[in-house]
Every structure is written in structure tokens, then in C-alpha cells.
mmCIF file of C-alpha atoms in Angstrom:
data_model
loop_
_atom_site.group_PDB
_atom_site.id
_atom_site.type_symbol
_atom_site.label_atom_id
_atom_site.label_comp_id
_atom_site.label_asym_id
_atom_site.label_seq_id
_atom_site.Cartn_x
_atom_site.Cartn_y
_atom_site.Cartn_z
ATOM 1 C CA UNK A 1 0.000 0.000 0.000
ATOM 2 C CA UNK A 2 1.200 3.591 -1.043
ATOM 3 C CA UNK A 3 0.108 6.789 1.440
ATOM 4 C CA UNK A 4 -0.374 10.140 0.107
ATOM 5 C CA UNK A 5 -1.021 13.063 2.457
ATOM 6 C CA UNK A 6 -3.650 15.298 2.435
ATOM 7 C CA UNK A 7 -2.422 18.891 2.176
ATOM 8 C CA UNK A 8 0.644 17.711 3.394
ATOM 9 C CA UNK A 9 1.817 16.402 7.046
ATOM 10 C CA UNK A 10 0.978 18.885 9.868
ATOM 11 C CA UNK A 11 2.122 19.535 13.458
ATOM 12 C CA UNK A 12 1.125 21.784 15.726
ATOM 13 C CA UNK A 13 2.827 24.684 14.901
ATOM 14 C CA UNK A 14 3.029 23.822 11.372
ATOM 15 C CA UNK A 15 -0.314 24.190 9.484
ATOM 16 C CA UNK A 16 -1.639 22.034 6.452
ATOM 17 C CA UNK A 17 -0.637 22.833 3.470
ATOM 18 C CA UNK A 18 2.152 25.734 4.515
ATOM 19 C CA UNK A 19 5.221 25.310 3.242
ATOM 20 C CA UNK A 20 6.644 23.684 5.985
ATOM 21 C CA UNK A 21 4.119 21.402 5.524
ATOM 22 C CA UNK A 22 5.240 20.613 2.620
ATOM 23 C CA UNK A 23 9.026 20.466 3.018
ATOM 24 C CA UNK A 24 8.110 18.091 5.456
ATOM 25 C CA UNK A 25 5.748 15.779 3.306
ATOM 26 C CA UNK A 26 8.956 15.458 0.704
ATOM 27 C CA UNK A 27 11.362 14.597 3.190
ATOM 28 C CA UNK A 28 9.230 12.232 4.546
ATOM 29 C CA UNK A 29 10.873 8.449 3.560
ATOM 30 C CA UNK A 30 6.920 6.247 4.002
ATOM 31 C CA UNK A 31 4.885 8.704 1.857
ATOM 32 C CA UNK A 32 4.093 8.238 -1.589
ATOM 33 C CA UNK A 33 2.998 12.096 -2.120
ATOM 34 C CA UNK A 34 0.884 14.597 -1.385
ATOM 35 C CA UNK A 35 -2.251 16.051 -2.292
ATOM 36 C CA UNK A 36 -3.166 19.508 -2.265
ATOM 37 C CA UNK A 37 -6.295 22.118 -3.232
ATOM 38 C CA UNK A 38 -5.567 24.436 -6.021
ATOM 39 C CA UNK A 39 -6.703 27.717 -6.676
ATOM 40 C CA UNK A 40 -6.755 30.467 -9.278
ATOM 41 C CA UNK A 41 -6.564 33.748 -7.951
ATOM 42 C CA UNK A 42 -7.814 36.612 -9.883
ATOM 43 C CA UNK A 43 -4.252 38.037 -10.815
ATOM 44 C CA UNK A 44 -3.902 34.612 -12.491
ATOM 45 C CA UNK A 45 -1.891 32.628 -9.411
ATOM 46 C CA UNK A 46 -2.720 28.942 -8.814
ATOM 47 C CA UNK A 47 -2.170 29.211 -4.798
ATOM 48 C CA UNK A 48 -2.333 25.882 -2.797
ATOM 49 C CA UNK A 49 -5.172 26.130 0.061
ATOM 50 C CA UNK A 50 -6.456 23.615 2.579
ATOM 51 C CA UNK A 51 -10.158 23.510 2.234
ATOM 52 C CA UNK A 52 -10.796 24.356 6.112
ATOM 53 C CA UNK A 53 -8.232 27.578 6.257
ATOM 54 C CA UNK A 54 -9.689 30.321 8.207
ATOM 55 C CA UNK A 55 -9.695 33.485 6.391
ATOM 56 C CA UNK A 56 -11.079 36.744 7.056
ATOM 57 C CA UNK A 57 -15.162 37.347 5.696
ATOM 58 C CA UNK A 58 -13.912 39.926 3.974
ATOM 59 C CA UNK A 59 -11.923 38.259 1.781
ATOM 60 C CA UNK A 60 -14.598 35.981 0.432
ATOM 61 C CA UNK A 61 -14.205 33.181 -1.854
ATOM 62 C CA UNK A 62 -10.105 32.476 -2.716
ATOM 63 C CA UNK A 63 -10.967 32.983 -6.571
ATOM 64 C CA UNK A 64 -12.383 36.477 -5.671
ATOM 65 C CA UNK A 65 -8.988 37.157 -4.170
ATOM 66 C CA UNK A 66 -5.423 38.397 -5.392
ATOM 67 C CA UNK A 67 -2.151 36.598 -4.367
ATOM 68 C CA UNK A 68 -1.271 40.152 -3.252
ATOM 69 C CA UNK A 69 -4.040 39.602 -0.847
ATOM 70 C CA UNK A 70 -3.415 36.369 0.291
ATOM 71 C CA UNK A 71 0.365 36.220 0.823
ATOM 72 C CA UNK A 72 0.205 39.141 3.677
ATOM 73 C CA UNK A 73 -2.302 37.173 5.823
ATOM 74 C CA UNK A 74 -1.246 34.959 8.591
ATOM 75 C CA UNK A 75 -2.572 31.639 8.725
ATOM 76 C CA UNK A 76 -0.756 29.878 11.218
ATOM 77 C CA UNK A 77 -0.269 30.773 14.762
ATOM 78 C CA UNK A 78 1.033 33.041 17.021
ATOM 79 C CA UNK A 79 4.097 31.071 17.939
ATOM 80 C CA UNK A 80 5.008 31.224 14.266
ATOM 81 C CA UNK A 81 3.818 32.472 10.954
ATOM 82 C CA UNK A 82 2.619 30.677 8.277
ATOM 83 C CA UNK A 83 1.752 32.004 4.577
ATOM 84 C CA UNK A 84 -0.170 30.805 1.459
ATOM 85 C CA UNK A 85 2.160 29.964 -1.369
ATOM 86 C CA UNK A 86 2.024 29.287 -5.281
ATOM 87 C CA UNK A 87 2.210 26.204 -6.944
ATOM 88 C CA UNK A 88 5.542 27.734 -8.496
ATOM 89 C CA UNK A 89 6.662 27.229 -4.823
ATOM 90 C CA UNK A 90 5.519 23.959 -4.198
ATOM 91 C CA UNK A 91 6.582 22.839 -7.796
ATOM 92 C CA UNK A 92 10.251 24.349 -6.551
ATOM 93 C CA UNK A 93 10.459 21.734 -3.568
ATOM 94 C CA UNK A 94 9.524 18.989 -5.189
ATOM 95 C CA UNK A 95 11.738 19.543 -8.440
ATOM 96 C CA UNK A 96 13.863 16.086 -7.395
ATOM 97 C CA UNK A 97 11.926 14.386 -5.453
ATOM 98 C CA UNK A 98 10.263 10.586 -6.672
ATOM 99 C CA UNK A 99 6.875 11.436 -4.259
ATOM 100 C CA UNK A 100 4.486 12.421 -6.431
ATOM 101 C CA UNK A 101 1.917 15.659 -6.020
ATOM 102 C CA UNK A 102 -1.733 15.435 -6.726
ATOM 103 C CA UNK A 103 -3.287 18.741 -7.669
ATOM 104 C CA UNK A 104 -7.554 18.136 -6.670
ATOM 105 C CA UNK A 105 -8.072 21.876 -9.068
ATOM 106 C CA UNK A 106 -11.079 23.746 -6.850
ATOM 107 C CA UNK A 107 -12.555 25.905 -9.580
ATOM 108 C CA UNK A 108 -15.012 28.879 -7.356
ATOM 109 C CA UNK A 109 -14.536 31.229 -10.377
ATOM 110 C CA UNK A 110 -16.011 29.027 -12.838
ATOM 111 C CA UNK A 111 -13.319 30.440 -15.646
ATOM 112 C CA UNK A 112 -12.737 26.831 -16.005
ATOM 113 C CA UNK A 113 -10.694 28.006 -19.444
ATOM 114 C CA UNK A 114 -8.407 30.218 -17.679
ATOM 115 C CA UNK A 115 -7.739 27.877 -15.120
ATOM 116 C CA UNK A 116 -6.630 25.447 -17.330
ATOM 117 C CA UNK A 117 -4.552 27.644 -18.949
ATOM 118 C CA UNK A 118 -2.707 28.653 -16.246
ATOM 119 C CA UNK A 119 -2.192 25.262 -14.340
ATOM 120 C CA UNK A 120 -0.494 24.370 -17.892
ATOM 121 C CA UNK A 121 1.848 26.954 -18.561
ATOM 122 C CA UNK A 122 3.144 26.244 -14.895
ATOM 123 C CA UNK A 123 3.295 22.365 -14.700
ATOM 124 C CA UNK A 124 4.988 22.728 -18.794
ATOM 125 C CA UNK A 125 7.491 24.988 -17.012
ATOM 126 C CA UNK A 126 8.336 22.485 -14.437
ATOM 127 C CA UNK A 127 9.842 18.903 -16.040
ATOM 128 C CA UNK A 128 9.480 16.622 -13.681
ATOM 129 C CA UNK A 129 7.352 13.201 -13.957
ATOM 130 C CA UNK A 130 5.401 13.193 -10.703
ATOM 131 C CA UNK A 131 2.470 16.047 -11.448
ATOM 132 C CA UNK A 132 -1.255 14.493 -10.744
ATOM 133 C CA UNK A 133 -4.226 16.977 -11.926
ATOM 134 C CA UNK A 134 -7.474 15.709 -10.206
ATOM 135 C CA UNK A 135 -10.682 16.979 -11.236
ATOM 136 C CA UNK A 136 -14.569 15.676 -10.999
ATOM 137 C CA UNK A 137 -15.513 18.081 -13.398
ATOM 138 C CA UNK A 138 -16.114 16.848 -17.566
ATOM 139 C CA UNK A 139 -15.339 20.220 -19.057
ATOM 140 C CA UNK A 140 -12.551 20.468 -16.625
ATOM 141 C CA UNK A 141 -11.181 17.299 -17.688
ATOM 142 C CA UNK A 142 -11.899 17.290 -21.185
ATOM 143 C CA UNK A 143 -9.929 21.166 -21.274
ATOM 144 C CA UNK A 144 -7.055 19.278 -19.725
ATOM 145 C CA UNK A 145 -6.843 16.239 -22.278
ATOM 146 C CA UNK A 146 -7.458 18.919 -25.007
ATOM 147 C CA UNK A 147 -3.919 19.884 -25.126
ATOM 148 C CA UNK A 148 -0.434 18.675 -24.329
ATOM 149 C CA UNK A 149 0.346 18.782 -19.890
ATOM 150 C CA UNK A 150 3.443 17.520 -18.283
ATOM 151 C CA UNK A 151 1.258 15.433 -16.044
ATOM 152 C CA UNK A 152 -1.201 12.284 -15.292
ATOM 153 C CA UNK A 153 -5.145 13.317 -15.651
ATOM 154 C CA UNK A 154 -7.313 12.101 -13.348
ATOM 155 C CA UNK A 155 -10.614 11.560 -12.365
ATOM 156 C CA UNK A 156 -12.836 11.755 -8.627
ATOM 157 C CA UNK A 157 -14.868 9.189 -8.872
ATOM 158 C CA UNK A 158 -18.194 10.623 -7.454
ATOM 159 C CA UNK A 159 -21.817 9.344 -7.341
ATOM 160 C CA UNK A 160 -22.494 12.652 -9.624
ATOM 161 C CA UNK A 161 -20.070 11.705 -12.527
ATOM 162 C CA UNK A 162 -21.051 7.755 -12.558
ATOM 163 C CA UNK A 163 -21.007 8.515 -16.504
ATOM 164 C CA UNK A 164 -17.657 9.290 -16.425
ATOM 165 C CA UNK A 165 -16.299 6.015 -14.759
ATOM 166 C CA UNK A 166 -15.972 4.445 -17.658
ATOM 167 C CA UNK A 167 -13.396 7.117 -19.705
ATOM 168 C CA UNK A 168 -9.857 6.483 -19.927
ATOM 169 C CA UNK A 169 -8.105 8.244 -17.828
ATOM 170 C CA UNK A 170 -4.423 7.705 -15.827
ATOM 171 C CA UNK A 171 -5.174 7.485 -12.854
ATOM 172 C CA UNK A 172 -8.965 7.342 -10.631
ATOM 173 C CA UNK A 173 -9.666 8.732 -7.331
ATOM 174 C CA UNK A 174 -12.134 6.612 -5.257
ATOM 175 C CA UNK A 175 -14.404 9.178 -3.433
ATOM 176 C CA UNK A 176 -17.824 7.401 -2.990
ATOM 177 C CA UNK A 177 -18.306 3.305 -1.634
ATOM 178 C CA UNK A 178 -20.455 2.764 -4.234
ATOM 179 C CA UNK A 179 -17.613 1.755 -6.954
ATOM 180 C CA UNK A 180 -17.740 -1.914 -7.355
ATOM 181 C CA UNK A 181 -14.669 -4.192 -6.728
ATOM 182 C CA UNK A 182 -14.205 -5.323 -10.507
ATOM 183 C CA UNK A 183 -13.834 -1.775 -11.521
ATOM 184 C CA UNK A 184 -10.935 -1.019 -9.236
ATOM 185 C CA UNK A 185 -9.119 -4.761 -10.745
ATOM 186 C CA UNK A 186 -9.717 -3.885 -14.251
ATOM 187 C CA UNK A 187 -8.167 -0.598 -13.636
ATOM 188 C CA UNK A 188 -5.128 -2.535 -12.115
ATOM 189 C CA UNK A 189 -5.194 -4.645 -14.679
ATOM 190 C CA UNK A 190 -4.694 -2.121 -17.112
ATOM 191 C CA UNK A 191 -1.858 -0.341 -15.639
ATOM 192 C CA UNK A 192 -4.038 2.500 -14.167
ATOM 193 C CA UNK A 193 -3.259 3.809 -10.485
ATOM 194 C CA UNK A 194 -5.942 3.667 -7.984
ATOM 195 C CA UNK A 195 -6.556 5.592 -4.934
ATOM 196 C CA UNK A 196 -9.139 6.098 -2.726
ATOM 197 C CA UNK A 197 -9.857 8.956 -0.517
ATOM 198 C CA UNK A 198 -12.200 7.543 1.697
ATOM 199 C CA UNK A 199 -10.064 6.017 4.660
ATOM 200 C CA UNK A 200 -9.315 8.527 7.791
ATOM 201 C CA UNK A 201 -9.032 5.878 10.981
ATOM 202 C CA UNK A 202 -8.637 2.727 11.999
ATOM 203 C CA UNK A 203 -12.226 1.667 11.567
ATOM 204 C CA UNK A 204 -12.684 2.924 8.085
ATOM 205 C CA UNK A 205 -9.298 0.396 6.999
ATOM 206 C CA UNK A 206 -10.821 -1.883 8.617
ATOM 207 C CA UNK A 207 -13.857 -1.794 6.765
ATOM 208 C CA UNK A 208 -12.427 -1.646 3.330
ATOM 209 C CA UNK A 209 -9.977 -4.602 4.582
ATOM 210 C CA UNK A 210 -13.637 -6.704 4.489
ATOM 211 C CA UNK A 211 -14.549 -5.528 1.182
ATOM 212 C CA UNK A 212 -11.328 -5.875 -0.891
ATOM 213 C CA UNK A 213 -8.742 -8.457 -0.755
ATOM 214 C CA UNK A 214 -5.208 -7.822 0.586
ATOM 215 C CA UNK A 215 -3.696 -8.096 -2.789
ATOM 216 C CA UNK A 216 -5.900 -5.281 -4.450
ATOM 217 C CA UNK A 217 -5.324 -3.153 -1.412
ATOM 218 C CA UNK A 218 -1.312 -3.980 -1.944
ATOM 219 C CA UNK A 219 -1.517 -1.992 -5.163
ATOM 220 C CA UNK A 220 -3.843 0.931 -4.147
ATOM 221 C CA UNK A 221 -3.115 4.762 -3.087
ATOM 222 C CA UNK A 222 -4.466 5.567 -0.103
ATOM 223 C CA UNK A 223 -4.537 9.156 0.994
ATOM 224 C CA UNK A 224 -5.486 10.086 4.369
ATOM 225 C CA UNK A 225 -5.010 13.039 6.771
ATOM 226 C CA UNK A 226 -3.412 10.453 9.390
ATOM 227 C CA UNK A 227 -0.808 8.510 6.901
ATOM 228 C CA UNK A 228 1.124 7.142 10.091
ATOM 229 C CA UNK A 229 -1.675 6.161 11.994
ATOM 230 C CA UNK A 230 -2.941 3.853 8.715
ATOM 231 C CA UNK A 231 0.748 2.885 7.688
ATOM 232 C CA UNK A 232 0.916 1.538 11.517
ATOM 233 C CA UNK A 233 -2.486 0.361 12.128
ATOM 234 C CA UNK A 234 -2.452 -1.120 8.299
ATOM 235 C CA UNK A 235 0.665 -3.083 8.741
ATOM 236 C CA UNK A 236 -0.137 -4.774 11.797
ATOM 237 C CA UNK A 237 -3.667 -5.781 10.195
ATOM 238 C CA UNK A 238 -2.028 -7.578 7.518
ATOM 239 C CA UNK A 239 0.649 -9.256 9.694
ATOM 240 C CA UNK A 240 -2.776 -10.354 11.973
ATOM 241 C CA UNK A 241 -4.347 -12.145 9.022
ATOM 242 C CA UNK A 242 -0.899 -13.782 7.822
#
């Protein structure tokens, strides 16, 4: 089993996503990657959010702010400061590094065009091997097969894009239980990299331990906002069942 981070490991002092977050996800010797929320500003940025961040009301919705904005507010704590940074940035840390980094693209501005755009001048500026765009949107997906990227397209498998399960696509992103288990082999089958979003404790593994057989799980991605806490509890579920 391969663990990817969500927005990156975390400590107390040092907030999701940040990056000393991510310096620390890359340096990190059990993870497989990371995977962060990207956003496009309105000065054309792509700035890498956690979901949850606290920002002032005023600022509204990220895609109704500047990076100019963004980059003077404080979001970690008082002991120190932490800032939101650019996909440049991250792009930067992980220029030699095997992990791999899953972009999920949050498009609030709906300029799904200009988005695109944007993501691809960066990641075509950046050549490296281990760039993962994730999207649930069509047109979002179909803009980003539309031209050449320097990077794997995938799609979040939801229960609102069940029609899209069945395009080709690099790699999937399991984010409802309702896929069945002989979708997730053929995909295996055929070289494609599965992951699945949907395991945060030690219950939850255990579930999906029932459903899919140790040899399918082998091969799978999970990413989690705990990554140690699975790795440990994972590997001394298998060794249990030897």
C-alpha cells in the first residue's frame, strides 16, 4: 500500500498545506505524495489552500482574491507564521523528489478556461514526472486532455459523474463506496493507479480490509489526513491475518 497526504503532514505549529508542511511531506521516507487544493486567484496565481483555512469574511471566496491579498495574511499561529504559497513554490520543492503531487483543481470562479490555462503553462514549465491533476468536473477534464500537460489526468470518482467512470483516464480517485470491486481490478489490470480517498481511521481500513482483498489493497493509493496512523495500524492488520 502507497500513502499520500492530504495537504501535506501537519504539526502543531506547522499548518496544512504551509510550506513547511510541505518540506516536510517530501522529506518524509513512508509517503508516496501529497495532495493539495488548487486555486486560481484573480491576478492569475494557482495558490495551494487547505479547504478548512480560516480566512477573514472579507476576503470571500479564494478565486475572488489576489495573491497580493493572500500572501500578507497569517494563517498559522502566534508562535510562528505561516503564509499561502504558489504552486511555483511547491513545484520548486519537489523539483527532485520521486513522491508524487496530486493537484484536486477547486474551480469557485467558474473560468474553467483560464484555469486550465494557467495550471499548464506552470506544470509545462516544471519537467518533472510526478504532477497528478485531479478533477470531478467533464469540461474540466476534457480542457485538460485537449492539449499537451506535463502530467497524469485524473478523475474523482463521485456518485455525480457515474457517466464518467468508464473514460480512460491515468489514474482514478475513489471518493464514494459505491464503486464496485471489478472496476478497481480492471483498472489494475490495465496499468491505471488507484486511490481512494475515503479512509481517515482505523475503523474505516478496517472496513475496506472486508470488502477488498489484501492483494488489491497492496496496489492501491491511499490518501489520508493520518498517513502514520494507517501505515501503523495497516501493517499490523495484515501481519494479523498472515
Amino acid at each position: 500500500m502507497k500513502y499520500i497526504a492530504e495537504d501535506g503532514l501537519s504539526t502543531r505549529n506547522v499548518p496544512a498545506s504551509t510550506m513547511d508542511s510541505i518540506e516536510l511531506s517530501a522529506k518524509c521516507l513512508y509517503l508516496a505524495g501529497i495532495k493539495l487544493d488548487t486555486y486560481l486567484t484573480t491576478d492569475n496565481n494557482l495558490v495551494i489552500v487547505k479547504s478548512d483555512v480560516k480566512l477573514p469574511s472579507s476576503f470571500g471566496p479564494i478565486s475572488n482574491c489576489s495573491y497580493e491579498l493572500l500572501k500578507k495574511y497569517n494563517i498559522g499561529t502566534k508562535v510562528k507564521s505561516h503564509y499561502i504559497n504558489t504552486l511555483n513554490q511547491v513545484l520548486e520543492v519537489y523539483q527532485d523528489n520521486k513522491q508524487i503531487i496530486i493537484l484536486n483543481l477547486i474551480d469557485e470562479s467558474k473560468n474553467k478556461e483560464r484555469y486550465i490555462e494557467v495550471l499548464k503553462q506552470i506544470i509545462n514549465n516544471h519537467p518533472t514526472d510526478n504532477i497528478y491533476v485531479l478533477s470531478s468536473n467533464k469540461k474540466m477534464l476534457d480542457l485538460l486532455k485537449k492539449d499537451s500537460i506535463n502530467a497524469k489526468i485524473g478523475l474523482k470518482m463521485t456518485n455525480n459523474n457515474v457517466e464518467e467512470w468508464s473514460e480512460d483516464y491515468d489514474f482514478y480517485v475513489i471518493d464514494t463506496n459505491t464503486v464496485p470491486v471489478d472496476f478497481i481490478k480492471d483498472r489494475l489490470l490495465n496499468k491505471k493507479e488507484v486511490m481512494t480517498n475515503l479512509i481517515q481511521n482505523k475503523d474505516e481500513l478496517t472496513e475496506y480490509f472486508k470488502i477488498y482483498t489484501a492483494n488489491i489493497i497492496d496496489d492501491m493509493y491511499i490518501i489520508t489526513l493520518h498517513p502514520k496512523i494507517i501505515k501503523d495500524y495497516y501493517n499490523n492488520l495484515t501481519e494479523n491475518n498472515l
